[in-house]
Amino acid sequence: MTSTTTEKTSAGTTPAALSEVELSIGGMTCASCAARVEKKLNRMDGVTATVNFATEKAKVSYPAGVEVADLVATVVKTGYTAEEPPPPPPAPRAEDTGEEAPAADGELLSLRQRLLVSLTLSVPVVLLAMVPALQFDNWQWLSLTLAAPVVVWGALPFHRAAFTNARHGAATMDTLVSIGTLAAFGWSLWALFFGHAGMPGMRHSFEFTVSRTDGSSSIYLEAAAGVTAFILAGRYLEARSKRKAGAALRALLELGAKDVSVLRGGAEVRVPVAELAVGDRFVVRPGETVATDGTVVEGSSAVDASMLTGESVPVDVTVGDAVTGATVNAGGRLVVEATRVGADTQLARMARLVEDAQNGKAEVQRLADRISAVFVPVVILIALGTLLTWLLVTGDAAAAFTAAVAVLIIACPCALGLATPTALMVGTGRGAQLGILIKGPEVLESTRKVDTVVLDKTGTVTTGRMALQDVVAAEGVDERELLRLAGALEHASEHPIAQAIAVGAGERAGALPVPESFENVAGLGVQGVVEGHAVLVGREKLLQEWAIRLPRDLAAAKAAAEAEGRTAVAVAWDGEARGVLAVADAVKETSARAVAELRRLGLRPVLLTGDNQVVAESVARSVGIDEVIAEVLPQDKVDVVKRLQAQGRTVAMVGDGVNDAAALATADLGLAMGTGTDAAIEAGDLTLVRGDLLVAADAIRLSRRTLATIKGNLFWAFGYNVAALPLAAFGMLNPMIAGAAMAFSSVFVVTNSLRLRSFK
């Protein structure tokens, strides 16, 4: 997939076109491989590349004059493979629907077979070496017979990669493994054929530390075979865990329907989803998946969107309502007109956001990559130094060799390369399941620093729709009757306040009668006849024109409603005032809980709105916010964010409208409501698909927990190498134990990351 962006030159005046491409990289076996590919690509003029070891992908930005073929050639020259992407298709690719799984499963199966054979052959070799009681005459030759296939065939991927890297003047983790196992195997061959180790009756003791022995009598077949088996086990567990880590994204991509019933010439025709075009009308029966984003043109139903938004309650839809592809029709038959297809759908956009986040790197991982790039050559020097030092100090070739091999084996920096990508894959995948889209790893750093959260009012804290809040009936008037007559008249009006009253009246009083006559009085309200009553609904001035005054109790109710920022609507019939209805933008049910949760996370909430101060303060009180900034013009919201930043605050902004986009981009952390506009979603760092403010707190908690997992992974990976290298160099670790510990460190990092799948 390619795209084009623009970038300013150093002078800041000339826009230079930059294209982006994502390449699939093959042949990488560790973080050092990824660092080498990234380094080579970044050396090309104008090229910026990020290579991810866990996802085996490179995200590359390149200027005009550079072709994708040039990028591929550079990767190939480095000793790896790269695939040039196909042209963007009109509909989701096969791999976007999870159909690449068989290839990945085949690779996993091949690795599993290599592991099982190596384990089967290695176990007897290790037992014979570790348990002297099992040793019989010429046991060492049986060990050689069993160990040879493991070292030659089982470790072939390591040898092949080491050879390829050596041809390009590089060293990676595979270099360490290959040198270590071949050195142990080669020493053993020399001792068996040219030393004393091949004599009948030879016995071999086993210790976890280096011992002083005659080098010509020592064999290390158990180290060569055992290390190979342990590292293959680690590789297999890593590969399987990476498949699990990406499962959330694959599940997301597989949600879409595969075929659809399209209406053509009045008849239903079943076609593949790829053939859908904007404007096509298609049928969605109960239990079926909505094929693509669209608008309901016929029917009404409840739609289950839990797989996309995390919201468990189905949403009622009817003619004119928008529906999203991959949601499930839980009720009646719908006819939907397609508005977005293929790569433009919300599902495809969600998948791209998640994948982009997984392909990125946090600043902490960039440090780890830089260290990994120089780590392997340094380790080889340490191993040579260890060998020479032991020889000079002790003169014991066997002890020197054992310590040097242990250094090579235990130093593999694989865990460093997996620390960030696996946590990001699991964290972003889990976020997608909960309706939280994290745009990139740098967002995780921002969530840790934020101390102030600015909340847009309309559409974020409130629903953004007017609703009937309160009903005050005059003395002797039945509230249900008041709602029936007022609601019937307002139902005939298209004004948002009128519609709010009509909907609220229908919910509270049941079916509404049909007016016998209706008239809209511009700027004042409506009047008409309902069930023989002359009814007025609107401003107090409308009643005054008919010489009707509000009694004291209704006047007080009107004043109280307006003091809370609500719109007060007076109702009268047959020459008397009968009641007051209060209408306002309803506060979302979860907003108060969300504000409390944000406070528990150490954030200071601020309400920001263009509404008047009275309305803003009323909403703020209802949800527990103390700081209110009201009557702000849309273009001034950025200035408010900048002013808070100038006060030393690190600001998060939550919004949903076009007028929030600039403020979202200016804030240190932007959280965009997924129910809002595309502009706001593009500007935000985190997208809350469900549009529920409570999810904002969940998003920050998930981001912080993902960052903590990354840092924990890096700490243990660094700590492991720093602590283990001196132990190996001082002869306190057997090479086989070193191999097991190295494999365990990688498995620990991946397993620790997988704990994020349980985030709730």
GROMACS .gro file of C-alpha atoms in nm, residues 233-639:
model
  407
  233ALA     CA    1   1.203  -2.404   2.135
  234GLY     CA    2   1.235  -2.033   2.210
  235ARG     CA    3   1.191  -1.947   1.840
  236TYR     CA    4   0.885  -2.168   1.812
  237LEU     CA    5   0.724  -2.018   2.123
  238GLU     CA    6   0.804  -1.667   1.996
  239ALA     CA    7   0.648  -1.742   1.658
  240ARG     CA    8   0.338  -1.894   1.814
  241SER     CA    9   0.306  -1.605   2.059
  242LYS     CA   10   0.342  -1.349   1.780
  243ARG     CA   11   0.056  -1.524   1.601
  244LYS     CA   12  -0.150  -1.490   1.919
  245ALA     CA   13  -0.044  -1.128   1.959
  246GLY     CA   14  -0.174  -1.044   1.611
  247ALA     CA   15  -0.493  -1.246   1.658
  248ALA     CA   16  -0.699  -0.942   1.759
  249LEU     CA   17  -0.617  -0.761   1.435
  250ARG     CA   18  -0.686  -1.071   1.225
  251ALA     CA   19  -1.015  -1.121   1.408
  252LEU     CA   20  -1.102  -0.758   1.335
  253LEU     CA   21  -1.029  -0.803   0.965
  254GLU     CA   22  -1.226  -1.127   0.947
  255LEU     CA   23  -1.544  -0.963   1.079
  256GLY     CA   24  -1.649  -0.837   0.736
  257ALA     CA   25  -1.907  -1.017   0.527
  258LYS     CA   26  -1.780  -1.225   0.234
  259ASP     CA   27  -2.085  -1.188   0.007
  260VAL     CA   28  -2.401  -0.977  -0.004
  261SER     CA   29  -2.751  -0.967  -0.153
  262VAL     CA   30  -2.763  -0.664  -0.385
  263LEU     CA   31  -3.090  -0.525  -0.525
  264ARG     CA   32  -3.066  -0.506  -0.905
  265GLY     CA   33  -3.372  -0.454  -1.120
  266GLY     CA   34  -3.598  -0.525  -0.824
  267ALA     CA   35  -3.441  -0.867  -0.763
  268GLU     CA   36  -3.185  -0.981  -0.509
  269VAL     CA   37  -2.852  -1.093  -0.655
  270ARG     CA   38  -2.588  -1.258  -0.436
  271VAL     CA   39  -2.243  -1.117  -0.519
  272PRO     CA   40  -1.900  -1.102  -0.348
  273VAL     CA   41  -1.853  -0.797  -0.125
  274ALA     CA   42  -1.562  -0.688  -0.349
  275GLU     CA   43  -1.815  -0.611  -0.625
  276LEU     CA   44  -2.013  -0.363  -0.412
  277ALA     CA   45  -2.002  -0.001  -0.531
  278VAL     CA   46  -2.103   0.323  -0.363
  279GLY     CA   47  -2.475   0.377  -0.425
  280ASP     CA   48  -2.564   0.007  -0.444
  281ARG     CA   49  -2.857  -0.103  -0.231
  282PHE     CA   50  -2.826  -0.433  -0.047
  283VAL     CA   51  -3.041  -0.641   0.186
  284VAL     CA   52  -2.941  -0.735   0.542
  285ARG     CA   53  -3.160  -1.003   0.699
  286PRO     CA   54  -3.178  -1.079   1.074
  287GLY     CA   55  -2.855  -1.243   1.189
  288GLU     CA   56  -2.656  -1.132   0.883
  289THR     CA   57  -2.347  -0.910   0.886
  290VAL     CA   58  -2.380  -0.563   0.735
  291ALA     CA   59  -2.160  -0.583   0.424
  292THR     CA   60  -2.026  -0.225   0.420
  293ASP     CA   61  -2.085   0.123   0.560
  294GLY     CA   62  -2.414   0.270   0.447
  295THR     CA   63  -2.744   0.440   0.523
  296VAL     CA   64  -3.070   0.258   0.597
  297VAL     CA   65  -3.326   0.332   0.323
  298GLU     CA   66  -3.589   0.077   0.422
  299GLY     CA   67  -3.687  -0.105   0.742
  300SER     CA   68  -3.592  -0.073   1.108
  301SER     CA   69  -3.396  -0.302   1.337
  302ALA     CA   70  -3.144  -0.328   1.620
  303VAL     CA   71  -2.779  -0.357   1.520
  304ASP     CA   72  -2.517  -0.530   1.733
  305ALA     CA   73  -2.195  -0.325   1.704
  306SER     CA   74  -2.015  -0.484   2.000
  307MET     CA   75  -1.736  -0.631   1.787
  308LEU     CA   76  -1.639  -0.284   1.666
  309THR     CA   77  -1.723  -0.059   1.959
  310GLY     CA   78  -1.724  -0.284   2.264
  311GLU     CA   79  -2.080  -0.161   2.338
  312SER     CA   80  -2.291  -0.458   2.447
  313VAL     CA   81  -2.636  -0.296   2.396
  314PRO     CA   82  -2.768  -0.316   2.034
  315VAL     CA   83  -2.839   0.019   1.868
  316ASP     CA   84  -3.183   0.084   1.716
  317VAL     CA   85  -3.169   0.203   1.354
  318THR     CA   86  -3.434   0.312   1.107
  319VAL     CA   87  -3.460   0.494   0.774
  320GLY     CA   88  -3.190   0.762   0.748
  321ASP     CA   89  -2.961   0.614   1.014
  322ALA     CA   90  -2.603   0.517   0.932
  323VAL     CA   91  -2.482   0.160   0.980
  324THR     CA   92  -2.125   0.030   0.982
  325GLY     CA   93  -1.987  -0.266   0.792
  326ALA     CA   94  -1.911  -0.578   1.002
  327THR     CA   95  -2.189  -0.505   1.253
  328VAL     CA   96  -2.467  -0.764   1.287
  329ASN     CA   97  -2.838  -0.713   1.220
  330ALA     CA   98  -3.011  -0.838   1.535
  331GLY     CA   99  -3.371  -0.760   1.436
  332GLY     CA  100  -3.576  -0.695   1.121
  333ARG     CA  101  -3.496  -0.681   0.750
  334LEU     CA  102  -3.298  -0.376   0.636
  335VAL     CA  103  -3.224  -0.230   0.296
  336VAL     CA  104  -2.901  -0.029   0.307
  337GLU     CA  105  -2.746   0.205   0.051
  338ALA     CA  106  -2.366   0.172   0.042
  339THR     CA  107  -2.180   0.497   0.120
  340ARG     CA  108  -1.828   0.357   0.166
  341VAL     CA  109  -1.671   0.043   0.023
  342GLY     CA  110  -1.339  -0.140   0.034
  343ALA     CA  111  -1.048   0.046   0.192
  344ASP     CA  112  -1.269   0.347   0.280
  345THR     CA  113  -1.490   0.162   0.530
  346GLN     CA  114  -1.463   0.217   0.902
  347LEU     CA  115  -1.347  -0.144   0.951
  348ALA     CA  116  -1.062  -0.100   0.700
  349ARG     CA  117  -0.964   0.234   0.855
  350MET     CA  118  -0.961   0.077   1.201
  351ALA     CA  119  -0.740  -0.205   1.076
  352ARG     CA  120  -0.497   0.044   0.917
  353LEU     CA  121  -0.477   0.245   1.240
  354VAL     CA  122  -0.407  -0.067   1.445
  355GLU     CA  123  -0.149  -0.198   1.197
  356ASP     CA  124   0.027   0.140   1.176
  357ALA     CA  125   0.049   0.148   1.554
  358GLN     CA  126   0.195  -0.203   1.563
  359ASN     CA  127   0.454  -0.110   1.301
  360GLY     CA  128   0.578   0.192   1.496
  361LYS     CA  129   0.841   0.215   1.763
  362ALA     CA  130   0.841   0.387   2.101
  363GLU     CA  131   1.144   0.597   2.193
  364VAL     CA  132   1.251   0.335   2.448
  365GLN     CA  133   1.262   0.070   2.174
  366ARG     CA  134   1.473   0.292   1.948
  367LEU     CA  135   1.735   0.298   2.223
  368ALA     CA  136   1.718  -0.083   2.244
  369ASP     CA  137   1.760  -0.108   1.864
  370ARG     CA  138   2.070   0.111   1.870
  371ILE     CA  139   2.220  -0.105   2.143
  372SER     CA  140   2.130  -0.430   1.960
  373ALA     CA  141   2.303  -0.307   1.643
  374VAL     CA  142   2.642  -0.289   1.818
  375PHE     CA  143   2.578  -0.559   2.075
  376VAL     CA  144   2.670  -0.865   1.865
  377PRO     CA  145   3.017  -0.746   1.754
  378VAL     CA  146   3.089  -0.643   2.114
  379VAL     CA  147   2.984  -0.987   2.239
  380ILE     CA  148   3.214  -1.161   1.991
  381LEU     CA  149   3.501  -0.946   2.120
  382ILE     CA  150   3.405  -1.031   2.479
  383ALA     CA  151   3.400  -1.403   2.391
  384LEU     CA  152   3.747  -1.378   2.233
  385GLY     CA  153   3.869  -1.182   2.534
  386THR     CA  154   3.723  -1.445   2.766
  387LEU     CA  155   3.897  -1.724   2.572
  388LEU     CA  156   4.235  -1.549   2.577
  389THR     CA  157   4.207  -1.444   2.942
  390TRP     CA  158   4.126  -1.796   3.060
  391LEU     CA  159   4.411  -1.938   2.852
  392LEU     CA  160   4.660  -1.683   2.988
  393VAL     CA  161   4.546  -1.709   3.351
  394THR     CA  162   4.475  -2.084   3.381
  395GLY     CA  163   4.626  -2.244   3.073
  396ASP     CA  164   4.313  -2.464   3.066
  397ALA     CA  165   4.193  -2.481   2.704
  398ALA     CA  166   3.873  -2.672   2.792
  399ALA     CA  167   3.770  -2.422   3.060
  400ALA     CA  168   3.857  -2.128   2.832
  401PHE     CA  169   3.657  -2.275   2.547
  402THR     CA  170   3.356  -2.351   2.768
  403ALA     CA  171   3.342  -1.997   2.909
  404ALA     CA  172   3.377  -1.839   2.563
  405VAL     CA  173   3.097  -2.053   2.418
  406ALA     CA  174   2.873  -1.970   2.715
  407VAL     CA  175   2.931  -1.598   2.651
  408LEU     CA  176   2.832  -1.639   2.285
  409ILE     CA  177   2.519  -1.835   2.364
  410ILE     CA  178   2.378  -1.630   2.650
  411ALA     CA  179   2.434  -1.289   2.492
  412CYS     CA  180   2.175  -1.322   2.214
  413PRO     CA  181   1.977  -0.994   2.221
  414CYS     CA  182   1.654  -1.150   2.094
  415ALA     CA  183   1.451  -1.041   2.397
  416LEU     CA  184   1.544  -0.677   2.333
  417GLY     CA  185   1.397  -0.693   1.984
  418LEU     CA  186   1.073  -0.845   2.106
  419ALA     CA  187   1.021  -0.617   2.408
  420THR     CA  188   0.828  -0.337   2.234
  421PRO     CA  189   0.664  -0.500   1.927
  422THR     CA  190   0.494  -0.783   2.114
  423ALA     CA  191   0.353  -0.552   2.382
  424LEU     CA  192   0.235  -0.310   2.112
  425MET     CA  193   0.073  -0.587   1.910
  426VAL     CA  194  -0.118  -0.723   2.206
  427GLY     CA  195  -0.205  -0.382   2.352
  428THR     CA  196  -0.330  -0.227   2.029
  429GLY     CA  197  -0.514  -0.546   1.936
  430ARG     CA  198  -0.691  -0.557   2.271
  431GLY     CA  199  -0.770  -0.187   2.236
  432ALA     CA  200  -0.934  -0.248   1.898
  433GLN     CA  201  -1.157  -0.513   2.059
  434LEU     CA  202  -1.267  -0.258   2.320
  435GLY     CA  203  -1.326   0.023   2.072
  436ILE     CA  204  -0.994   0.201   2.142
  437LEU     CA  205  -0.760   0.274   1.852
  438ILE     CA  206  -0.402   0.374   1.941
  439LYS     CA  207  -0.234   0.551   1.648
  440GLY     CA  208   0.127   0.486   1.743
  441PRO     CA  209   0.375   0.399   2.017
  442GLU     CA  210   0.467   0.762   2.082
  443VAL     CA  211   0.110   0.803   2.211
  444LEU     CA  212   0.195   0.568   2.498
  445GLU     CA  213   0.468   0.805   2.618
  446SER     CA  214   0.220   1.095   2.612
  447THR     CA  215  -0.041   0.922   2.829
  448ARG     CA  216   0.211   0.883   3.110
  449LYS     CA  217   0.290   1.256   3.120
  450VAL     CA  218  -0.062   1.403   3.088
  451ASP     CA  219  -0.196   1.583   3.398
  452THR     CA  220  -0.490   1.784   3.255
  453VAL     CA  221  -0.777   1.665   3.036
  454VAL     CA  222  -0.984   1.921   2.844
  455LEU     CA  223  -1.332   1.794   2.761
  456ASP     CA  224  -1.541   1.942   2.481
  457LYS     CA  225  -1.902   1.964   2.603
  458THR     CA  226  -2.133   1.900   2.310
  459GLY     CA  227  -2.110   1.545   2.177
  460THR     CA  228  -1.843   1.449   2.430
  461VAL     CA  229  -1.981   1.509   2.780
  462THR     CA  230  -2.334   1.551   2.644
  463THR     CA  231  -2.516   1.361   2.371
  464GLY     CA  232  -2.523   1.660   2.135
  465ARG     CA  233  -2.900   1.616   2.099
  466MET     CA  234  -3.180   1.809   2.273
  467ALA     CA  235  -3.394   1.601   2.508
  468LEU     CA  236  -3.690   1.658   2.738
  469GLN     CA  237  -3.545   1.694   3.088
  470ASP     CA  238  -3.828   1.807   3.316
  471VAL     CA  239  -4.208   1.846   3.316
  472VAL     CA  240  -4.389   2.085   3.555
  473ALA     CA  241  -4.770   2.073   3.537
  474ALA     CA  242  -4.994   2.348   3.680
  475GLU     CA  243  -5.212   2.268   3.979
  476GLY     CA  244  -5.495   2.037   3.879
  477VAL     CA  245  -5.341   1.944   3.540
  478ASP     CA  246  -5.259   1.581   3.462
  479GLU     CA  247  -4.894   1.550   3.355
  480ARG     CA  248  -4.974   1.280   3.100
  481GLU     CA  249  -5.242   1.499   2.942
  482LEU     CA  250  -4.998   1.791   2.931
  483LEU     CA  251  -4.743   1.577   2.744
  484ARG     CA  252  -5.000   1.429   2.503
  485LEU     CA  253  -5.136   1.764   2.385
  486ALA     CA  254  -4.799   1.945   2.372
  487GLY     CA  255  -4.625   1.647   2.213
  488ALA     CA  256  -4.893   1.607   1.946
  489LEU     CA  257  -4.848   1.968   1.831
  490GLU     CA  258  -4.468   1.962   1.851
  491HIS     CA  259  -4.455   1.636   1.653
  492ALA     CA  260  -4.570   1.831   1.349
  493SER     CA  261  -4.271   2.069   1.378
  494GLU     CA  262  -3.918   2.001   1.251
  495HIS     CA  263  -3.747   2.225   1.508
  496PRO     CA  264  -3.490   2.033   1.725
  497ILE     CA  265  -3.655   2.153   2.049
  498ALA     CA  266  -3.997   2.054   1.918
  499GLN     CA  267  -3.870   1.712   1.818
  500ALA     CA  268  -3.711   1.664   2.163
  501ILE     CA  269  -4.048   1.738   2.327
  502ALA     CA  270  -4.232   1.508   2.085
  503VAL     CA  271  -3.993   1.218   2.146
  504GLY     CA  272  -3.999   1.269   2.524
  505ALA     CA  273  -4.379   1.293   2.527
  506GLY     CA  274  -4.410   0.974   2.324
  507GLU     CA  275  -4.181   0.789   2.566
  508ARG     CA  276  -4.363   0.908   2.877
  509ALA     CA  277  -4.725   0.935   2.763
  510GLY     CA  278  -4.756   0.675   2.488
  511ALA     CA  279  -4.915   0.726   2.145
  512LEU     CA  280  -4.975   1.091   2.051
  513PRO     CA  281  -5.295   1.219   1.886
  514VAL     CA  282  -5.293   1.385   1.542
  515PRO     CA  283  -5.355   1.766   1.546
  516GLU     CA  284  -5.668   1.886   1.371
  517SER     CA  285  -5.487   2.206   1.273
  518PHE     CA  286  -5.128   2.329   1.304
  519GLU     CA  287  -4.946   2.660   1.257
  520ASN     CA  288  -4.583   2.753   1.311
  521VAL     CA  289  -4.536   3.099   1.466
  522ALA     CA  290  -4.189   3.209   1.359
  523GLY     CA  291  -3.954   3.266   1.652
  524LEU     CA  292  -4.220   3.200   1.914
  525GLY     CA  293  -4.348   2.842   1.888
  526VAL     CA  294  -4.648   2.654   1.748
  527GLN     CA  295  -5.025   2.669   1.782
  528GLY     CA  296  -5.314   2.450   1.672
  529VAL     CA  297  -5.610   2.237   1.769
  530VAL     CA  298  -5.566   1.895   1.933
  531GLU     CA  299  -5.868   1.686   2.035
  532GLY     CA  300  -6.083   2.000   2.032
  533HIS     CA  301  -5.845   2.208   2.248
  534ALA     CA  302  -5.679   2.527   2.122
  535VAL     CA  303  -5.316   2.455   2.219
  536LEU     CA  304  -5.015   2.691   2.240
  537VAL     CA  305  -4.655   2.561   2.287
  538GLY     CA  306  -4.355   2.795   2.284
  539ARG     CA  307  -4.206   3.103   2.444
  540GLU     CA  308  -4.384   3.291   2.722
  541LYS     CA  309  -4.432   3.577   2.472
  542LEU     CA  310  -4.653   3.351   2.255
  543LEU     CA  311  -4.889   3.303   2.550
  544GLN     CA  312  -4.884   3.677   2.626
  545GLU     CA  313  -5.005   3.752   2.272
  546TRP     CA  314  -5.312   3.550   2.365
  547ALA     CA  315  -5.339   3.740   2.696
  548ILE     CA  316  -5.235   3.434   2.897
  549ARG     CA  317  -5.010   3.483   3.202
  550LEU     CA  318  -4.799   3.218   3.375
  551PRO     CA  319  -4.910   3.158   3.736
  552ARG     CA  320  -4.648   3.200   4.009
  553ASP     CA  321  -4.556   2.830   4.034
  554LEU     CA  322  -4.500   2.794   3.656
  555ALA     CA  323  -4.305   3.123   3.639
  556ALA     CA  324  -4.078   2.992   3.917
  557ALA     CA  325  -4.030   2.661   3.731
  558LYS     CA  326  -3.942   2.853   3.413
  559ALA     CA  327  -3.686   3.070   3.599
  560ALA     CA  328  -3.530   2.764   3.768
  561ALA     CA  329  -3.494   2.583   3.433
  562GLU     CA  330  -3.330   2.884   3.270
  563ALA     CA  331  -3.096   2.928   3.569
  564GLU     CA  332  -2.968   2.576   3.495
  565GLY     CA  333  -2.910   2.661   3.130
  566ARG     CA  334  -3.216   2.475   3.003
  567THR     CA  335  -3.467   2.597   2.746
  568ALA     CA  336  -3.808   2.652   2.909
  569VAL     CA  337  -4.117   2.594   2.689
  570ALA     CA  338  -4.460   2.711   2.808
  571VAL     CA  339  -4.780   2.514   2.732
  572ALA     CA  340  -5.136   2.649   2.737
  573TRP     CA  341  -5.476   2.546   2.608
  574ASP     CA  342  -5.826   2.681   2.620
  575GLY     CA  343  -5.703   3.020   2.746
  576GLU     CA  344  -5.503   2.896   3.050
  577ALA     CA  345  -5.134   2.818   3.115
  578ARG     CA  346  -5.106   2.446   3.186
  579GLY     CA  347  -4.737   2.371   3.232
  580VAL     CA  348  -4.368   2.426   3.159
  581LEU     CA  349  -4.139   2.182   2.978
  582ALA     CA  350  -3.758   2.202   3.023
  583VAL     CA  351  -3.539   2.093   2.729
  584ALA     CA  352  -3.160   2.066   2.722
  585ASP     CA  353  -2.869   1.885   2.562
  586ALA     CA  354  -2.871   1.567   2.772
  587VAL     CA  355  -2.560   1.469   2.966
  588LYS     CA  356  -2.445   1.118   2.874
  589GLU     CA  357  -2.524   0.861   3.142
  590THR     CA  358  -2.160   0.760   3.181
  591SER     CA  359  -2.004   1.109   3.183
  592ALA     CA  360  -2.003   1.156   3.563
  593ARG     CA  361  -1.843   0.813   3.614
  594ALA     CA  362  -1.591   0.893   3.341
  595VAL     CA  363  -1.487   1.221   3.506
  596ALA     CA  364  -1.445   1.042   3.840
  597GLU     CA  365  -1.232   0.775   3.670
  598LEU     CA  366  -1.015   1.041   3.502
  599ARG     CA  367  -0.958   1.203   3.842
  600ARG     CA  368  -0.852   0.864   3.983
  601LEU     CA  369  -0.592   0.849   3.706
  602GLY     CA  370  -0.446   1.175   3.838
  603LEU     CA  371  -0.595   1.400   3.567
  604ARG     CA  372  -0.752   1.741   3.627
  605PRO     CA  373  -1.070   1.778   3.413
  606VAL     CA  374  -1.156   2.108   3.239
  607LEU     CA  375  -1.487   2.166   3.053
  608LEU     CA  376  -1.445   2.366   2.730
  609THR     CA  377  -1.745   2.489   2.531
  610GLY     CA  378  -1.881   2.763   2.309
  611ASP     CA  379  -2.207   2.760   2.508
  612ASN     CA  380  -2.290   3.032   2.759
  613GLN     CA  381  -2.148   3.023   3.111
  614VAL     CA  382  -2.476   2.923   3.278
  615VAL     CA  383  -2.525   2.615   3.059
  616ALA     CA  384  -2.160   2.516   3.090
  617GLU     CA  385  -2.156   2.544   3.470
  618SER     CA  386  -2.478   2.343   3.495
  619VAL     CA  387  -2.330   2.058   3.290
  620ALA     CA  388  -2.001   2.079   3.482
  621ARG     CA  389  -2.180   2.050   3.818
  622SER     CA  390  -2.376   1.747   3.703
  623VAL     CA  391  -2.060   1.553   3.612
  624GLY     CA  392  -1.825   1.678   3.884
  625ILE     CA  393  -1.601   1.925   3.698
  626ASP     CA  394  -1.477   2.234   3.884
  627GLU     CA  395  -1.295   2.423   3.608
  628VAL     CA  396  -1.510   2.563   3.323
  629ILE     CA  397  -1.402   2.764   3.017
  630ALA     CA  398  -1.718   2.877   2.833
  631GLU     CA  399  -1.823   3.103   2.542
  632VAL     CA  400  -1.512   3.006   2.343
  633LEU     CA  401  -1.524   3.045   1.966
  634PRO     CA  402  -1.421   2.735   1.767
  635GLN     CA  403  -1.104   2.900   1.638
  636ASP     CA  404  -1.007   2.997   1.996
  637LYS     CA  405  -1.003   2.642   2.133
  638VAL     CA  406  -0.641   2.603   2.019
  639ASP     CA  407  -0.547   2.915   2.216
   0.00000   0.00000   0.00000
